[in-house]
GROMACS .gro file of C-alpha atoms in nm:
model
  214
    1MET     CA    1  -3.737  14.197   4.489
    2ILE     CA    2  -3.351  14.316   4.235
    3THR     CA    3  -3.312  14.642   4.268
    4ARG     CA    4  -3.147  14.819   4.055
    5ASN     CA    5  -3.433  14.666   3.771
    6THR     CA    6  -3.706  14.802   3.975
    7ILE     CA    7  -3.879  15.156   3.885
    8GLY     CA    8  -4.148  15.355   4.051
    9SER     CA    9  -4.334  15.170   4.334
   10PRO     CA   10  -4.451  14.779   4.260
   11VAL     CA   11  -4.554  14.495   4.399
   12ALA     CA   12  -4.285  14.169   4.393
   13ILE     CA   13  -4.370  13.987   4.647
   14LEU     CA   14  -4.362  13.545   4.768
   15ARG     CA   15  -4.734  13.594   4.929
   16ASN     CA   16  -5.102  13.248   4.941
   17GLY     CA   17  -5.275  13.222   4.639
   18PRO     CA   18  -5.383  13.390   4.439
   19VAL     CA   19  -5.692  13.126   4.373
   20GLY     CA   20  -5.947  13.126   4.090
   21SER     CA   21  -6.256  13.345   4.102
   22PHE     CA   22  -6.598  13.198   4.145
   23GLY     CA   23  -6.728  12.932   4.004
   24VAL     CA   24  -6.396  12.815   3.856
   25PRO     CA   25  -6.290  12.450   3.950
   26ALA     CA   26  -6.087  12.376   4.228
   27SER     CA   27  -5.892  12.225   4.009
   28ALA     CA   28  -5.828  12.523   3.815
   29ALA     CA   29  -5.834  12.756   4.098
   30ARG     CA   30  -5.524  12.659   4.332
   31PRO     CA   31  -5.163  12.725   4.266
   32PRO     CA   32  -4.975  12.477   4.076
   33TYR     CA   33  -4.728  12.450   4.275
   34GLY     CA   34  -4.822  12.441   4.680
   35THR     CA   35  -5.024  12.701   4.798
   36GLY     CA   36  -4.797  13.043   4.652
   37SER     CA   37  -4.695  13.244   4.399
   38LEU     CA   38  -4.534  13.554   4.298
   39GLY     CA   39  -4.797  13.826   4.302
   40ILE     CA   40  -4.628  14.090   4.030
   41GLU     CA   41  -4.816  14.413   4.023
   42VAL     CA   42  -4.691  14.727   3.783
   43ALA     CA   43  -4.877  15.045   3.736
   44ASN     CA   44  -4.947  15.279   3.425
   45ASN     CA   45  -4.853  15.590   3.493
   46SER     CA   46  -4.705  15.630   3.808
   47THR     CA   47  -4.373  15.751   3.737
   48THR     CA   48  -4.247  16.184   3.584
   49LEU     CA   49  -4.004  15.957   3.339
   50THR     CA   50  -4.137  15.892   2.994
   51PRO     CA   51  -4.307  15.691   2.983
   52PRO     CA   52  -4.407  15.691   3.292
   53SER     CA   53  -4.485  15.280   3.369
   54GLU     CA   54  -4.296  15.036   3.621
   55LYS     CA   55  -4.118  14.854   3.590
   56VAL     CA   56  -3.966  14.550   3.823
   57ASP     CA   57  -3.780  14.208   3.806
   58PHE     CA   58  -3.801  13.936   4.043
   59GLY     CA   59  -3.450  13.664   4.058
   60ASN     CA   60  -3.172  13.545   4.208
   61GLU     CA   61  -2.865  13.715   4.046
   62ARG     CA   62  -2.611  13.475   4.185
   63ASP     CA   63  -2.672  13.135   4.104
   64PHE     CA   64  -2.743  13.120   3.751
   65TYR     CA   65  -2.350  13.312   3.694
   66GLY     CA   66  -2.146  13.244   3.384
   67ASN     CA   67  -2.375  12.914   3.317
   68PRO     CA   68  -2.421  12.902   2.910
   69VAL     CA   69  -2.636  13.113   2.762
   70LEU     CA   70  -2.695  12.747   2.511
   71GLY     CA   71  -2.703  12.552   2.747
   72LEU     CA   72  -3.107  12.627   2.815
   73THR     CA   73  -3.370  12.350   2.733
   74LYS     CA   74  -3.651  12.346   2.929
   75VAL     CA   75  -3.794  12.708   3.039
   76GLY     CA   76  -4.152  12.815   3.129
   77PHE     CA   77  -4.424  12.887   3.372
   78HIS     CA   78  -4.766  12.940   3.451
   79VAL     CA   79  -4.982  13.273   3.510
   80PHE     CA   80  -5.272  13.370   3.710
   81GLN     CA   81  -5.427  13.609   3.472
   82THR     CA   82  -5.702  13.795   3.438
   83SER     CA   83  -5.937  13.988   3.208
   84GLU     CA   84  -5.888  14.319   3.386
   85ASN     CA   85  -5.509  14.271   3.262
   86VAL     CA   86  -5.649  14.179   2.906
   87GLY     CA   87  -5.836  14.480   2.865
   88TYR     CA   88  -5.534  14.747   2.988
   89GLY     CA   89  -5.315  14.546   2.709
   90GLY     CA   90  -5.485  14.300   2.554
   91PRO     CA   91  -5.389  13.971   2.572
   92THR     CA   92  -5.033  13.956   2.549
   93ASN     CA   93  -5.076  14.202   2.815
   94MET     CA   94  -4.831  13.928   2.992
   95PRO     CA   95  -4.520  13.860   3.193
   96ASN     CA   96  -4.189  13.783   3.109
   97ILE     CA   97  -3.869  13.559   3.192
   98ARG     CA   98  -3.594  13.745   3.170
   99PHE     CA   99  -3.228  13.704   3.122
  100GLU     CA  100  -2.959  13.914   3.150
  101ILE     CA  101  -2.684  13.785   2.972
  102ASP     CA  102  -2.286  13.861   2.900
  103PRO     CA  103  -2.367  13.802   2.459
  104ASN     CA  104  -2.038  13.783   2.410
  105MET     CA  105  -2.068  13.888   2.034
  106THR     CA  106  -1.791  14.152   2.079
  107ALA     CA  107  -1.561  14.260   2.267
  108GLY     CA  108  -1.667  14.580   2.386
  109ASP     CA  109  -2.050  14.463   2.422
  110ASN     CA  110  -2.002  14.254   2.798
  111TYR     CA  111  -2.443  14.261   2.894
  112SER     CA  112  -2.755  14.257   2.692
  113THR     CA  113  -3.083  14.136   2.817
  114MET     CA  114  -3.215  13.833   2.689
  115VAL     CA  115  -3.625  13.894   2.683
  116TRP     CA  116  -3.940  13.655   2.625
  117THR     CA  117  -4.303  13.779   2.563
  118PRO     CA  118  -4.483  13.511   2.620
  119PRO     CA  119  -4.814  13.453   2.416
  120ALA     CA  120  -5.191  13.544   2.564
  121SER     CA  121  -5.203  13.258   2.839
  122PRO     CA  122  -5.490  13.058   2.680
  123VAL     CA  123  -5.800  13.011   3.040
  124VAL     CA  124  -5.827  13.375   3.270
  125ASP     CA  125  -5.881  13.426   3.555
  126ARG     CA  126  -5.770  13.152   3.672
  127TRP     CA  127  -5.410  12.961   3.645
  128SER     CA  128  -5.296  12.812   3.323
  129PRO     CA  129  -5.075  12.564   3.263
  130TYR     CA  130  -4.735  12.542   3.194
  131ILE     CA  131  -4.666  12.815   2.885
  132ASP     CA  132  -4.327  12.708   2.729
  133ALA     CA  133  -4.088  12.952   2.632
  134THR     CA  134  -3.919  12.705   2.339
  135THR     CA  135  -4.233  12.650   2.161
  136THR     CA  136  -4.448  12.915   2.299
  137GLY     CA  137  -4.399  13.318   2.240
  138THR     CA  138  -4.104  13.554   2.174
  139TRP     CA  139  -3.742  13.592   2.182
  140PHE     CA  140  -3.536  13.921   2.155
  141LEU     CA  141  -3.208  14.133   2.290
  142THR     CA  142  -3.216  14.455   2.417
  143GLY     CA  143  -2.864  14.581   2.268
  144ASN     CA  144  -2.981  14.428   1.925
  145GLU     CA  145  -2.613  14.188   1.950
  146THR     CA  146  -2.779  13.963   1.741
  147SER     CA  147  -3.092  13.950   1.503
  148CYS     CA  148  -3.341  13.890   1.698
  149THR     CA  149  -3.450  14.311   1.850
  150GLN     CA  150  -3.682  14.386   1.962
  151ALA     CA  151  -3.796  14.513   1.641
  152THR     CA  152  -3.774  14.199   1.455
  153PRO     CA  153  -3.803  13.938   1.774
  154CYS     CA  154  -3.753  13.491   1.696
  155THR     CA  155  -3.878  13.158   1.844
  156PHE     CA  156  -3.601  13.048   2.023
  157THR     CA  157  -3.401  12.824   1.805
  158GLN     CA  158  -3.391  13.147   1.627
  159LEU     CA  159  -3.258  13.272   1.899
  160LYS     CA  160  -2.969  13.035   2.034
  161ALA     CA  161  -2.914  13.009   1.667
  162SER     CA  162  -2.811  13.399   1.697
  163PHE     CA  163  -2.544  13.356   1.861
  164THR     CA  164  -2.311  13.197   1.599
  165GLY     CA  165  -1.992  13.445   1.487
  166GLY     CA  166  -1.911  13.567   1.927
  167ILE     CA  167  -1.614  13.604   2.055
  168ALA     CA  168  -1.695  13.335   2.269
  169PRO     CA  169  -2.071  13.171   2.394
  170PRO     CA  170  -2.296  13.339   2.557
  171THR     CA  171  -2.297  13.261   2.924
  172ILE     CA  172  -2.622  13.416   3.198
  173LEU     CA  173  -2.523  13.724   3.470
  174THR     CA  174  -2.914  13.705   3.620
  175VAL     CA  175  -3.257  13.521   3.618
  176ALA     CA  176  -3.597  13.710   3.670
  177VAL     CA  177  -3.995  13.710   3.622
  178GLY     CA  178  -4.018  14.114   3.525
  179LYS     CA  179  -4.351  14.322   3.444
  180GLY     CA  180  -4.313  14.663   3.282
  181ARG     CA  181  -4.305  14.914   3.106
  182ASP     CA  182  -4.638  14.935   2.938
  183ASN     CA  183  -4.923  14.772   3.019
  184MET     CA  184  -5.097  14.721   3.396
  185TRP     CA  185  -5.091  14.414   3.554
  186ILE     CA  186  -5.199  14.237   3.817
  187GLY     CA  187  -5.131  13.904   3.868
  188ALA     CA  188  -4.890  13.601   3.958
  189VAL     CA  189  -4.658  13.359   3.841
  190ASP     CA  190  -4.573  12.976   4.000
  191GLY     CA  191  -4.352  12.749   3.848
  192LEU     CA  192  -4.074  12.836   3.696
  193ARG     CA  193  -3.856  12.679   3.525
  194ILE     CA  194  -3.482  12.703   3.394
  195ASN     CA  195  -3.403  12.372   3.264
  196HIS     CA  196  -3.417  12.085   3.497
  197ASN     CA  197  -3.554  12.322   3.884
  198ILE     CA  198  -3.842  12.415   3.925
  199TYR     CA  199  -3.916  12.665   4.126
  200ASP     CA  200  -4.189  12.719   4.350
  201PHE     CA  201  -4.318  13.000   4.479
  202GLU     CA  202  -4.402  13.049   4.831
  203ALA     CA  203  -4.537  13.294   5.145
  204ASP     CA  204  -4.279  13.120   5.303
  205GLY     CA  205  -3.967  13.062   5.051
  206VAL     CA  206  -3.915  13.011   4.679
  207LYS     CA  207  -3.839  12.650   4.675
  208THR     CA  208  -3.667  12.417   4.447
  209ARG     CA  209  -3.828  12.171   4.294
  210LEU     CA  210  -3.619  11.870   4.048
  211GLN     CA  211  -3.809  11.760   3.743
  212LEU     CA  212  -3.651  11.459   3.522
  213PHE     CA  213  -3.803  11.390   3.246
  214GLY     CA  214  -4.044  11.578   3.006
   0.00000   0.00000   0.00000
């Protein structure tokens, strides 16, 4: 868990399961890789802050540092979405993928968070197929460095094109899966993909699987 990006008392923990609800076929019930996943729980009304909702990021602050943002070609994950989560915040009440980056658009601006907002999961109460962040959902930058803002989000292709004109190519600082600060959400993520690596979340650690094709 990235401590400085945590608000409230959320949960982001490597765990076994979850498996699908009763009546779900075994092929759809199991985590897509191994037997475990990253369990995430955030509440929507549990702090004295404004807004009162929680936030959590689970990620890596070291291994991606300095990598080129424009070198990202494959990004996405599998999610265990529940019908309760849809009831809390609608079909797009989903976790995010977040890249803290140095956008390098101007000399004085060295920080932004690049956020993927996924589409609705195609299934609930079971594991989704792979959800591709390069072809679905939308992206935005938190600091309004380019035209891709939270008010005017972009496709992945538009996001990468929006960095044209900076003083240097943008670079990655950290990578995380996160949730908040909006609606309550209790679910899980597995198979986070960053280019050719798939990160398999297991109860005993994160395992890297190499995906050479596709």
